[in-house]
């Protein structure tokens, strides 16, 4: 204490306004310092038995113990899957954020460095299953991708099928001991659920559903009821979602979007992302944008679904029924004009009881996410059509991608271009982005540059191969010379 007071005195004297006063004060301070040292024996190395050492209280990090443990799990998971963060200390610094971006890029999520709940659950659940030896159930997938394959399987239970592994009983055997489906975590609830179970779309308890909707053949169609909502007290109102009778049989996916994005990802890792300024491969560029949209849609769909107290099984069943309702519209995509498709989508939504745009959009986003996660392209496409019915024009990009690639619909590249242009035009006019809002400008530039390159090649210009023009209609006769 004596040292502190002495130091404070010297510091105060140093700021005296006149030189004369400063000289006098400095003399007094030096004398005072000698006296203080004489009293406290400050020149001795050892302290007297009565002296006390003052410690500064450690600075609080502002992170709760629960949050720090969650961060440790994230760091341990990243290290285990080859996204190194270094020391596991529960603090997500620059190196951890960089590892998170690498993980997000590998999974096709937006590389923000900030994990959504769905992304974190996929990462940590995959790590826990890896530690439990779940990789032994997928030998071919592990041989091809290493431990990271479990991350893809955690997100999509059908993923391992493309490598010849069993995706049924083997995956179910890697459960988290909660008796639920493979997507569940340790909370006993589905992987999309959160802790409050309250609906973000809750309003005053009213909805725009019509109970008198009719199908095209005149038979009464039971409408989709709204998801359970929260009352004014914040409590979720109980109520089961009724099942719908599909308007048409549900088809099967002919082309795997998940497999396509695996190939696209491998190509991107070798040559980097294609930008508008170096547009040399329009097919790869558009595929990169599709896979980017797919990853974002999976995350976004999970985020929307987590706001409702509805099980994964129920949501999947509802999306299957929505898929069945939109099957007729999907079949017309290769030949129908955009305006016709939008009108048909709105009509189908009304037949299903989806007359409220906010609820229609909620179902649309959920079904797009579940569809892509289950590699059910027709379900994802039906969700996109529901978004168009809700007035979300930028989702027409999904229709373009599916028509170009043949995901859940007959491949018709010529019919894809108008959908791309319409979606990009809506974004340029200020419409709400459907995918990765922070990169909207770059997205529009790349897709427009890819379409322009395709148009140049189709007309024989640009970087395409030159057209071969025959010099004669018939080959010249060959004269055989006799020896």
CSV table of C-alpha atoms in Angstrom, one decimal:
chain,number,residue,atom,x,y,z
A,1,UNK,CA,0.0,0.0,0.0
A,2,UNK,CA,2.9,2.4,0.9
A,3,UNK,CA,4.4,1.9,-2.6
A,4,UNK,CA,1.1,2.6,-4.3
A,5,UNK,CA,0.6,5.8,-2.4
A,6,UNK,CA,4.2,6.9,-3.0
A,7,UNK,CA,3.8,6.3,-6.7
A,8,UNK,CA,0.6,8.2,-6.9
A,9,UNK,CA,2.1,11.1,-5.1
A,10,UNK,CA,5.0,11.3,-7.6
A,11,UNK,CA,2.6,11.0,-10.5
A,12,UNK,CA,0.5,13.9,-9.1
A,13,UNK,CA,3.5,16.1,-8.6
A,14,UNK,CA,4.7,15.6,-12.2
A,15,UNK,CA,1.6,17.4,-13.5
A,16,UNK,CA,2.1,20.6,-11.4
A,17,UNK,CA,1.6,23.8,-13.5
A,18,UNK,CA,4.8,25.7,-12.8
A,19,UNK,CA,8.5,24.5,-13.0
A,20,UNK,CA,9.3,26.0,-9.6
A,21,UNK,CA,6.5,24.2,-7.9
A,22,UNK,CA,7.4,21.0,-9.7
A,23,UNK,CA,11.0,21.2,-8.5
A,24,UNK,CA,9.9,21.7,-4.9
A,25,UNK,CA,7.3,18.9,-5.1
A,26,UNK,CA,9.8,16.5,-6.7
A,27,UNK,CA,12.2,17.2,-3.8
A,28,UNK,CA,9.5,16.5,-1.2
A,29,UNK,CA,8.4,13.4,-3.2
A,30,UNK,CA,12.0,12.0,-3.2
A,31,UNK,CA,12.3,12.6,0.5
A,32,UNK,CA,8.9,11.1,1.1
A,33,UNK,CA,9.9,8.1,-0.9
A,34,UNK,CA,13.0,7.6,1.2
A,35,UNK,CA,10.9,7.8,4.4
A,36,UNK,CA,8.4,5.4,3.0
A,37,UNK,CA,11.1,2.9,2.0
A,38,UNK,CA,12.6,3.3,5.4
A,39,UNK,CA,9.4,2.3,7.0
A,40,UNK,CA,8.5,-0.5,4.6
A,41,UNK,CA,12.0,-1.8,4.0
A,42,UNK,CA,11.2,-1.8,0.2
A,43,UNK,CA,14.9,-2.3,-0.6
A,44,UNK,CA,14.9,-5.7,0.9
A,45,UNK,CA,14.2,-8.8,-1.3
A,46,UNK,CA,12.3,-10.6,1.4
A,47,UNK,CA,9.0,-9.3,2.7
A,48,UNK,CA,8.3,-9.1,6.4
A,49,UNK,CA,5.9,-11.6,7.8
A,50,UNK,CA,3.2,-9.0,8.1
A,51,UNK,CA,3.2,-7.9,4.4
A,52,UNK,CA,0.4,-8.9,2.0
A,53,UNK,CA,0.6,-9.6,-1.7
A,54,UNK,CA,-2.2,-8.1,-3.8
A,55,UNK,CA,-3.7,-10.2,-6.7
A,56,UNK,CA,-5.8,-8.9,-9.5
A,57,UNK,CA,-9.1,-10.6,-9.9
A,58,UNK,CA,-9.2,-12.7,-13.2
A,59,UNK,CA,-11.1,-11.1,-16.0
A,60,UNK,CA,-14.4,-12.8,-16.7
A,61,UNK,CA,-14.7,-14.1,-20.2
A,62,UNK,CA,-18.4,-13.6,-20.4
A,63,UNK,CA,-18.9,-17.2,-21.5
A,64,UNK,CA,-21.0,-19.5,-19.3
A,65,UNK,CA,-19.6,-22.9,-18.3
A,66,UNK,CA,-22.3,-24.6,-20.4
A,67,UNK,CA,-21.4,-22.5,-23.5
A,68,UNK,CA,-17.7,-23.2,-23.0
A,69,UNK,CA,-18.3,-26.9,-22.9
A,70,UNK,CA,-20.4,-26.6,-26.0
A,71,UNK,CA,-17.5,-24.8,-27.7
A,72,UNK,CA,-15.1,-27.6,-26.5
A,73,UNK,CA,-17.3,-30.1,-28.2
A,74,UNK,CA,-17.3,-28.1,-31.4
A,75,UNK,CA,-13.5,-27.8,-31.3
A,76,UNK,CA,-13.0,-31.5,-30.5
A,77,UNK,CA,-15.3,-32.4,-33.4
A,78,UNK,CA,-13.5,-30.1,-35.8
A,79,UNK,CA,-10.2,-31.6,-34.8
A,80,UNK,CA,-11.5,-35.2,-35.2
A,81,UNK,CA,-12.7,-34.6,-38.7
A,82,UNK,CA,-9.6,-32.9,-40.0
A,83,UNK,CA,-10.5,-29.2,-39.5
A,84,UNK,CA,-7.8,-28.3,-37.0
A,85,UNK,CA,-8.4,-25.8,-34.3
A,86,UNK,CA,-5.4,-26.6,-32.2
A,87,UNK,CA,-5.9,-26.6,-28.4
A,88,UNK,CA,-9.4,-27.3,-27.2
A,89,UNK,CA,-10.0,-24.5,-24.8
A,90,UNK,CA,-13.6,-23.6,-25.2
A,91,UNK,CA,-12.9,-20.3,-26.8
A,92,UNK,CA,-13.7,-19.9,-30.5
A,93,UNK,CA,-11.0,-17.7,-31.8
A,94,UNK,CA,-9.6,-17.0,-35.2
A,95,UNK,CA,-8.3,-20.5,-35.8
A,96,UNK,CA,-11.6,-22.1,-34.7
A,97,UNK,CA,-13.6,-19.7,-36.9
A,98,UNK,CA,-11.3,-20.7,-39.9
A,99,UNK,CA,-11.9,-24.4,-39.1
A,100,UNK,CA,-15.6,-23.8,-38.9
A,101,UNK,CA,-15.6,-22.1,-42.4
A,102,UNK,CA,-13.7,-25.1,-43.8
A,103,UNK,CA,-16.3,-27.5,-42.3
A,104,UNK,CA,-19.1,-25.4,-43.7
A,105,UNK,CA,-17.5,-25.3,-47.1
A,106,UNK,CA,-17.1,-29.1,-47.1
A,107,UNK,CA,-20.7,-29.6,-46.2
A,108,UNK,CA,-22.0,-27.1,-48.7
A,109,UNK,CA,-23.1,-24.6,-46.1
A,110,UNK,CA,-22.5,-20.8,-46.3
A,111,UNK,CA,-18.9,-20.3,-45.0
A,112,UNK,CA,-19.7,-17.7,-42.4
A,113,UNK,CA,-17.5,-19.0,-39.5
A,114,UNK,CA,-20.7,-18.9,-37.3
A,115,UNK,CA,-22.5,-22.2,-36.8
A,116,UNK,CA,-26.2,-22.5,-36.9
A,117,UNK,CA,-27.8,-24.9,-34.4
A,118,UNK,CA,-28.4,-27.4,-37.2
A,119,UNK,CA,-24.8,-27.2,-38.4
A,120,UNK,CA,-23.5,-27.6,-34.9
A,121,UNK,CA,-25.7,-30.6,-34.2
A,122,UNK,CA,-24.6,-32.3,-37.4
A,123,UNK,CA,-21.0,-31.8,-36.5
A,124,UNK,CA,-21.1,-32.8,-32.9
A,125,UNK,CA,-23.5,-35.7,-33.4
A,126,UNK,CA,-21.2,-37.0,-36.2
A,127,UNK,CA,-18.2,-36.8,-33.8
A,128,UNK,CA,-20.0,-38.7,-31.0
A,129,UNK,CA,-21.0,-41.4,-33.4
A,130,UNK,CA,-17.4,-41.5,-34.8
A,131,UNK,CA,-16.2,-42.0,-31.2
A,132,UNK,CA,-18.7,-44.8,-30.7
A,133,UNK,CA,-17.3,-46.6,-33.8
A,134,UNK,CA,-20.2,-45.9,-36.2
A,135,UNK,CA,-17.7,-45.7,-39.1
A,136,UNK,CA,-17.4,-49.5,-39.0
A,137,UNK,CA,-21.0,-49.7,-40.3
A,138,UNK,CA,-20.0,-47.8,-43.5
A,139,UNK,CA,-16.7,-49.4,-44.7
A,140,UNK,CA,-16.9,-48.3,-48.3
A,141,UNK,CA,-17.9,-44.7,-47.5
A,142,UNK,CA,-15.1,-44.5,-44.9
A,143,UNK,CA,-12.6,-45.9,-47.5
A,144,UNK,CA,-13.6,-43.2,-50.0
A,145,UNK,CA,-14.0,-40.2,-47.7
A,146,UNK,CA,-12.5,-41.1,-44.4
A,147,UNK,CA,-14.1,-40.1,-41.1
A,148,UNK,CA,-15.7,-37.0,-42.8
A,149,UNK,CA,-18.1,-39.4,-44.5
A,150,UNK,CA,-20.0,-39.7,-41.2
A,151,UNK,CA,-20.8,-36.0,-41.4
A,152,UNK,CA,-22.5,-36.5,-44.7
A,153,UNK,CA,-24.3,-39.6,-43.4
A,154,UNK,CA,-25.4,-37.7,-40.3
A,155,UNK,CA,-27.0,-35.1,-42.5
A,156,UNK,CA,-28.3,-37.5,-45.1
A,157,UNK,CA,-29.0,-41.1,-44.1
A,158,UNK,CA,-29.2,-42.1,-47.8
A,159,UNK,CA,-25.7,-40.7,-48.6
A,160,UNK,CA,-23.8,-43.9,-48.0
A,161,UNK,CA,-25.9,-45.8,-50.5
A,162,UNK,CA,-23.9,-44.3,-53.4
A,163,UNK,CA,-20.8,-46.1,-52.1
A,164,UNK,CA,-22.6,-49.4,-51.7
A,165,UNK,CA,-23.1,-49.3,-47.9
A,166,UNK,CA,-26.3,-50.2,-46.1
A,167,UNK,CA,-28.2,-47.1,-45.1
A,168,UNK,CA,-31.0,-48.7,-43.2
A,169,UNK,CA,-30.3,-50.9,-40.2
A,170,UNK,CA,-26.7,-49.9,-40.0
A,171,UNK,CA,-27.6,-46.2,-39.6
A,172,UNK,CA,-30.3,-46.9,-37.1
A,173,UNK,CA,-27.9,-48.9,-35.0
A,174,UNK,CA,-25.8,-45.8,-34.6
A,175,UNK,CA,-28.5,-44.1,-32.6
A,176,UNK,CA,-28.0,-41.9,-29.6
A,177,UNK,CA,-29.7,-44.3,-27.3
A,178,UNK,CA,-32.9,-42.4,-27.3
A,179,UNK,CA,-35.0,-44.8,-29.3
A,180,UNK,CA,-35.7,-42.2,-32.0
A,181,UNK,CA,-34.6,-41.8,-35.6
A,182,UNK,CA,-31.1,-41.4,-36.7
A,183,UNK,CA,-31.3,-37.6,-36.9
A,184,UNK,CA,-32.1,-37.2,-33.2
A,185,UNK,CA,-29.7,-35.8,-30.6
A,186,UNK,CA,-29.4,-36.5,-26.9
A,187,UNK,CA,-32.4,-34.4,-26.0
A,188,UNK,CA,-34.8,-37.1,-27.1
A,189,UNK,CA,-36.3,-34.8,-29.7
A,190,UNK,CA,-35.7,-34.7,-33.4
A,191,UNK,CA,-32.6,-32.9,-34.7
A,192,UNK,CA,-34.6,-30.0,-36.0
A,193,UNK,CA,-36.3,-29.2,-32.7
A,194,UNK,CA,-35.2,-26.6,-30.3
A,195,UNK,CA,-35.8,-26.1,-26.6
A,196,UNK,CA,-38.8,-23.9,-26.6
A,197,UNK,CA,-41.0,-25.5,-29.2
A,198,UNK,CA,-42.7,-22.2,-29.9
A,199,UNK,CA,-43.8,-21.2,-33.3
A,200,UNK,CA,-42.2,-18.1,-34.9
A,201,UNK,CA,-45.2,-17.8,-37.2
A,202,UNK,CA,-47.7,-17.5,-34.4
A,203,UNK,CA,-50.2,-14.8,-35.0
A,204,UNK,CA,-53.5,-13.9,-33.3
A,205,UNK,CA,-54.7,-17.5,-33.7
A,206,UNK,CA,-56.3,-16.9,-37.1
A,207,UNK,CA,-55.3,-18.4,-40.4
A,208,UNK,CA,-56.3,-18.1,-44.0
A,209,UNK,CA,-57.1,-21.8,-44.5
A,210,UNK,CA,-60.3,-22.8,-46.3
A,211,UNK,CA,-62.1,-25.9,-45.2
A,212,UNK,CA,-64.1,-26.1,-48.4
A,213,UNK,CA,-61.2,-26.7,-50.9
A,214,UNK,CA,-62.0,-29.0,-53.8
A,215,UNK,CA,-59.7,-31.1,-55.9
A,216,UNK,CA,-59.7,-30.9,-59.7
A,217,UNK,CA,-61.9,-34.0,-59.9
A,218,UNK,CA,-64.5,-32.5,-57.5
A,219,UNK,CA,-63.6,-34.7,-54.5
A,220,UNK,CA,-63.2,-32.8,-51.2
A,221,UNK,CA,-59.6,-32.3,-50.2
A,222,UNK,CA,-58.8,-32.1,-46.6
A,223,UNK,CA,-56.6,-28.9,-46.1
A,224,UNK,CA,-53.3,-28.7,-44.3
A,225,UNK,CA,-53.9,-27.2,-40.9
A,226,UNK,CA,-51.5,-24.6,-39.5
A,227,UNK,CA,-48.6,-25.8,-37.3
A,228,UNK,CA,-49.2,-25.7,-33.6
A,229,UNK,CA,-49.0,-22.0,-32.5
A,230,UNK,CA,-48.1,-20.2,-29.2
A,231,UNK,CA,-50.8,-18.4,-27.3
A,232,UNK,CA,-50.4,-15.0,-25.6
A,233,UNK,CA,-49.0,-16.8,-22.5
A,234,UNK,CA,-46.2,-18.3,-24.7
A,235,UNK,CA,-47.6,-21.8,-24.4
A,236,UNK,CA,-47.8,-24.1,-27.4
A,237,UNK,CA,-51.4,-25.0,-28.3
A,238,UNK,CA,-51.7,-28.7,-28.6
A,239,UNK,CA,-53.1,-30.2,-31.8
A,240,UNK,CA,-52.2,-32.9,-34.2
A,241,UNK,CA,-51.6,-32.1,-37.9
A,242,UNK,CA,-54.1,-34.1,-40.0
A,243,UNK,CA,-52.8,-36.3,-42.8
A,244,UNK,CA,-53.6,-35.4,-46.4
A,245,UNK,CA,-54.6,-37.7,-49.2
A,246,UNK,CA,-52.1,-37.2,-52.0
A,247,UNK,CA,-53.6,-36.0,-55.2
A,248,UNK,CA,-51.3,-38.2,-57.3
A,249,UNK,CA,-48.9,-41.0,-56.6
A,250,UNK,CA,-45.4,-39.9,-55.4
A,251,UNK,CA,-42.7,-40.7,-57.9
A,252,UNK,CA,-39.1,-41.7,-57.4
A,253,UNK,CA,-36.0,-39.6,-57.8
A,254,UNK,CA,-34.1,-40.6,-61.0
A,255,UNK,CA,-31.0,-38.4,-60.5
A,256,UNK,CA,-29.1,-37.9,-57.2
A,257,UNK,CA,-28.5,-34.2,-56.3
A,258,UNK,CA,-26.2,-35.4,-53.4
A,259,UNK,CA,-24.0,-37.4,-55.8
A,260,UNK,CA,-23.8,-34.5,-58.2
A,261,UNK,CA,-22.8,-32.1,-55.5
A,262,UNK,CA,-20.1,-34.5,-54.4
A,263,UNK,CA,-18.6,-34.4,-57.9
A,264,UNK,CA,-19.0,-30.7,-58.1
A,265,UNK,CA,-17.3,-30.2,-54.7
A,266,UNK,CA,-14.3,-32.3,-55.8
A,267,UNK,CA,-13.9,-30.3,-59.0
A,268,UNK,CA,-14.1,-27.0,-57.1
A,269,UNK,CA,-11.4,-28.1,-54.7
A,270,UNK,CA,-9.1,-28.7,-57.6
A,271,UNK,CA,-9.8,-25.6,-59.7
A,272,UNK,CA,-11.5,-23.2,-57.3
A,273,UNK,CA,-14.8,-21.5,-57.7
A,274,UNK,CA,-15.7,-20.1,-61.1
A,275,UNK,CA,-16.4,-16.4,-61.1
A,276,UNK,CA,-18.1,-14.2,-63.6
A,277,UNK,CA,-14.8,-12.7,-64.6
A,278,UNK,CA,-13.3,-16.1,-65.5
A,279,UNK,CA,-16.3,-17.8,-66.9
A,280,UNK,CA,-14.9,-20.8,-68.8
A,281,UNK,CA,-17.3,-23.6,-67.7
A,282,UNK,CA,-20.9,-22.6,-67.5
A,283,UNK,CA,-22.0,-26.1,-66.4
A,284,UNK,CA,-19.7,-26.2,-63.5
A,285,UNK,CA,-20.5,-22.6,-62.5
A,286,UNK,CA,-24.2,-23.3,-62.4
A,287,UNK,CA,-23.7,-26.5,-60.6
A,288,UNK,CA,-21.7,-24.7,-58.0
A,289,UNK,CA,-24.5,-22.3,-57.5
A,290,UNK,CA,-27.0,-25.1,-57.2
A,291,UNK,CA,-25.0,-27.0,-54.6
A,292,UNK,CA,-24.5,-23.7,-52.7
A,293,UNK,CA,-28.2,-23.2,-52.8
A,294,UNK,CA,-28.9,-26.8,-51.7
A,295,UNK,CA,-26.6,-26.6,-48.7
A,296,UNK,CA,-28.2,-23.3,-47.6
A,297,UNK,CA,-31.7,-24.6,-48.2
A,298,UNK,CA,-31.0,-27.6,-45.9
A,299,UNK,CA,-29.8,-25.3,-43.1
A,300,UNK,CA,-32.6,-22.8,-43.7
A,301,UNK,CA,-35.2,-25.6,-43.7
A,302,UNK,CA,-33.9,-27.0,-40.5
A,303,UNK,CA,-34.0,-23.5,-38.9
A,304,UNK,CA,-37.6,-23.0,-39.9
A,305,UNK,CA,-38.6,-26.5,-38.7
A,306,UNK,CA,-37.0,-26.0,-35.4
A,307,UNK,CA,-39.5,-23.2,-34.6
A,308,UNK,CA,-42.3,-25.7,-34.5
A,309,UNK,CA,-43.1,-28.5,-32.1
A,310,UNK,CA,-43.6,-31.1,-34.8
A,311,UNK,CA,-41.6,-34.3,-35.1
A,312,UNK,CA,-39.3,-35.1,-38.1
A,313,UNK,CA,-41.5,-38.0,-39.1
A,314,UNK,CA,-44.6,-35.8,-39.2
A,315,UNK,CA,-42.9,-33.1,-41.2
A,316,UNK,CA,-41.6,-35.6,-43.7
A,317,UNK,CA,-45.0,-37.2,-44.1
A,318,UNK,CA,-46.6,-33.8,-44.7
A,319,UNK,CA,-43.9,-32.9,-47.3
A,320,UNK,CA,-44.5,-36.2,-49.0
A,321,UNK,CA,-48.2,-35.3,-49.3
A,322,UNK,CA,-47.3,-31.8,-50.6
A,323,UNK,CA,-45.0,-33.6,-53.1
A,324,UNK,CA,-47.9,-35.7,-54.3
A,325,UNK,CA,-50.1,-32.7,-54.7
A,326,UNK,CA,-47.6,-30.9,-56.9
A,327,UNK,CA,-46.7,-33.9,-59.0
A,328,UNK,CA,-49.0,-32.8,-61.8
A,329,UNK,CA,-47.4,-29.3,-61.9
A,330,UNK,CA,-43.9,-30.8,-61.9
A,331,UNK,CA,-44.8,-32.9,-64.9
A,332,UNK,CA,-45.6,-29.8,-66.9
A,333,UNK,CA,-42.3,-27.9,-66.2
A,334,UNK,CA,-40.4,-29.0,-69.3
A,335,UNK,CA,-43.1,-27.4,-71.6
A,336,UNK,CA,-45.1,-24.9,-69.6
A,337,UNK,CA,-44.5,-21.2,-69.4
A,338,UNK,CA,-43.5,-19.6,-66.1
A,339,UNK,CA,-46.8,-17.8,-65.6
A,340,UNK,CA,-48.7,-21.0,-66.2
A,341,UNK,CA,-46.6,-22.8,-63.6
A,342,UNK,CA,-47.0,-20.1,-61.0
A,343,UNK,CA,-50.8,-20.1,-61.5
A,344,UNK,CA,-50.9,-23.9,-61.3
A,345,UNK,CA,-48.8,-23.8,-58.1
A,346,UNK,CA,-51.1,-21.3,-56.5
A,347,UNK,CA,-54.1,-23.4,-57.5
A,348,UNK,CA,-52.5,-26.5,-56.0
A,349,UNK,CA,-51.6,-24.7,-52.8
A,350,UNK,CA,-55.3,-23.7,-52.5
A,351,UNK,CA,-56.4,-27.3,-53.0
A,352,UNK,CA,-54.1,-28.3,-50.2
A,353,UNK,CA,-55.5,-25.6,-48.0
A,354,UNK,CA,-52.4,-23.4,-48.2
A,355,UNK,CA,-54.0,-20.0,-48.7
A,356,UNK,CA,-51.9,-18.1,-46.2
A,357,UNK,CA,-48.6,-16.9,-47.8
A,358,UNK,CA,-46.6,-17.1,-44.6
A,359,UNK,CA,-47.7,-20.7,-43.8
A,360,UNK,CA,-47.2,-21.7,-47.4
A,361,UNK,CA,-43.7,-20.3,-47.3
A,362,UNK,CA,-42.9,-22.1,-44.0
A,363,UNK,CA,-44.0,-25.4,-45.5
A,364,UNK,CA,-42.1,-24.6,-48.7
A,365,UNK,CA,-38.8,-24.0,-47.0
A,366,UNK,CA,-39.2,-27.0,-44.7
A,367,UNK,CA,-39.9,-29.3,-47.6
A,368,UNK,CA,-37.0,-28.0,-49.7
A,369,UNK,CA,-34.7,-28.7,-46.8
A,370,UNK,CA,-36.0,-32.1,-46.0
A,371,UNK,CA,-36.1,-33.0,-49.7
A,372,UNK,CA,-32.5,-32.1,-50.3
A,373,UNK,CA,-31.4,-33.8,-47.1
A,374,UNK,CA,-33.1,-37.0,-48.0
A,375,UNK,CA,-32.0,-36.6,-51.6
A,376,UNK,CA,-35.6,-36.5,-52.7
A,377,UNK,CA,-35.4,-34.0,-55.6
A,378,UNK,CA,-39.1,-34.1,-56.3
A,379,UNK,CA,-39.9,-33.1,-52.7
A,380,UNK,CA,-37.5,-30.2,-52.9
A,381,UNK,CA,-38.9,-29.1,-56.2
A,382,UNK,CA,-42.4,-29.2,-54.8
A,383,UNK,CA,-41.2,-27.0,-51.9
A,384,UNK,CA,-39.9,-24.5,-54.5
A,385,UNK,CA,-43.2,-24.5,-56.3
A,386,UNK,CA,-44.9,-23.8,-52.9
A,387,UNK,CA,-42.5,-20.8,-52.5
A,388,UNK,CA,-43.5,-19.5,-56.0
A,389,UNK,CA,-47.1,-19.9,-54.9
A,390,UNK,CA,-46.3,-17.7,-51.9
A,391,UNK,CA,-44.9,-15.0,-54.2
A,392,UNK,CA,-41.2,-15.8,-53.7
A,393,UNK,CA,-39.9,-15.4,-57.3
A,394,UNK,CA,-36.2,-16.0,-56.5
A,395,UNK,CA,-37.0,-19.6,-55.8
A,396,UNK,CA,-37.5,-20.0,-59.5
A,397,UNK,CA,-33.7,-20.6,-59.6
A,398,UNK,CA,-34.3,-24.0,-58.1
A,399,UNK,CA,-36.7,-24.8,-61.0
A,400,UNK,CA,-34.0,-23.8,-63.4
A,401,UNK,CA,-31.4,-26.0,-61.7
A,402,UNK,CA,-33.7,-29.0,-61.6
A,403,UNK,CA,-34.6,-28.6,-65.3
A,404,UNK,CA,-31.0,-28.3,-66.3
A,405,UNK,CA,-29.8,-31.3,-64.3
A,406,UNK,CA,-32.8,-33.5,-64.4
A,407,UNK,CA,-33.4,-33.6,-60.7
A,408,UNK,CA,-36.9,-34.9,-60.1
A,409,UNK,CA,-38.0,-33.8,-63.6
A,410,UNK,CA,-37.1,-34.6,-67.2
A,411,UNK,CA,-33.8,-32.8,-68.0
A,412,UNK,CA,-34.7,-29.9,-70.3
A,413,UNK,CA,-31.8,-27.4,-70.4
A,414,UNK,CA,-33.6,-25.1,-72.9
A,415,UNK,CA,-36.5,-24.7,-70.5
A,416,UNK,CA,-34.1,-23.8,-67.6
A,417,UNK,CA,-32.8,-20.5,-68.9
A,418,UNK,CA,-36.0,-18.5,-68.6
A,419,UNK,CA,-36.3,-19.6,-64.9
A,420,UNK,CA,-32.8,-18.5,-64.2
A,421,UNK,CA,-33.3,-15.1,-65.8
A,422,UNK,CA,-36.6,-14.5,-64.1
A,423,UNK,CA,-35.1,-15.3,-60.6
A,424,UNK,CA,-32.1,-13.1,-61.2
A,425,UNK,CA,-34.3,-10.3,-62.5
A,426,UNK,CA,-36.4,-10.5,-59.3
A,427,UNK,CA,-33.2,-10.2,-57.2
A,428,UNK,CA,-32.1,-7.2,-59.2
A,429,UNK,CA,-35.4,-5.6,-58.5
A,430,UNK,CA,-34.9,-6.0,-54.8
A,431,UNK,CA,-36.7,-9.2,-54.0
A,432,UNK,CA,-35.8,-11.1,-50.8
A,433,UNK,CA,-32.9,-13.5,-51.7
A,434,UNK,CA,-33.6,-17.2,-51.5
A,435,UNK,CA,-30.1,-18.3,-50.8
A,436,UNK,CA,-27.0,-16.8,-49.1
A,437,UNK,CA,-28.2,-13.2,-49.0
A,438,UNK,CA,-24.6,-11.8,-48.4
A,439,UNK,CA,-23.5,-13.0,-51.8
A,440,UNK,CA,-26.6,-12.1,-53.9
A,441,UNK,CA,-24.7,-9.6,-56.2
A,442,UNK,CA,-22.0,-12.2,-57.0
A,443,UNK,CA,-24.6,-14.9,-57.5
A,444,UNK,CA,-26.5,-12.9,-60.0
A,445,UNK,CA,-23.3,-12.0,-61.9
A,446,UNK,CA,-22.1,-15.6,-62.1
A,447,UNK,CA,-25.4,-17.1,-63.2
A,448,UNK,CA,-25.9,-14.3,-65.9
A,449,UNK,CA,-22.3,-14.9,-67.1
A,450,UNK,CA,-22.9,-18.6,-67.4
A,451,UNK,CA,-26.2,-18.1,-69.3
A,452,UNK,CA,-24.4,-15.7,-71.7
A,453,UNK,CA,-21.7,-18.2,-72.3
A,454,UNK,CA,-24.2,-20.9,-73.1
A,455,UNK,CA,-26.0,-18.6,-75.5
A,456,UNK,CA,-22.7,-17.8,-77.3
A,457,UNK,CA,-21.9,-21.4,-77.7
A,458,UNK,CA,-25.3,-22.2,-78.9
A,459,UNK,CA,-24.9,-19.6,-81.7
A,460,UNK,CA,-21.4,-20.8,-82.6
A,461,UNK,CA,-19.5,-17.9,-81.0
A,462,UNK,CA,-17.7,-17.4,-77.8
A,463,UNK,CA,-15.4,-20.1,-76.5
A,464,UNK,CA,-17.3,-22.9,-78.0
A,465,UNK,CA,-16.0,-25.3,-80.6
A,466,UNK,CA,-16.4,-24.1,-84.1
A,467,UNK,CA,-19.1,-25.6,-86.2
A,468,UNK,CA,-17.9,-28.1,-88.9
A,469,UNK,CA,-19.0,-27.1,-92.4
A,470,UNK,CA,-18.7,-29.9,-95.0
A,471,UNK,CA,-17.0,-28.9,-98.2
A,472,UNK,CA,-19.1,-31.3,-100.3
A,473,UNK,CA,-22.3,-33.2,-99.8
A,474,UNK,CA,-20.6,-36.5,-100.7
A,475,UNK,CA,-17.2,-38.0,-100.1
A,476,UNK,CA,-15.0,-38.1,-103.3
A,477,UNK,CA,-14.6,-41.5,-104.9
A,478,UNK,CA,-11.4,-43.3,-104.3
A,479,UNK,CA,-9.3,-44.6,-107.3
A,480,UNK,CA,-7.5,-47.8,-106.7
A,481,UNK,CA,-4.2,-48.0,-108.4
A,482,UNK,CA,-3.3,-51.5,-109.6
A,483,UNK,CA,0.3,-52.6,-108.9
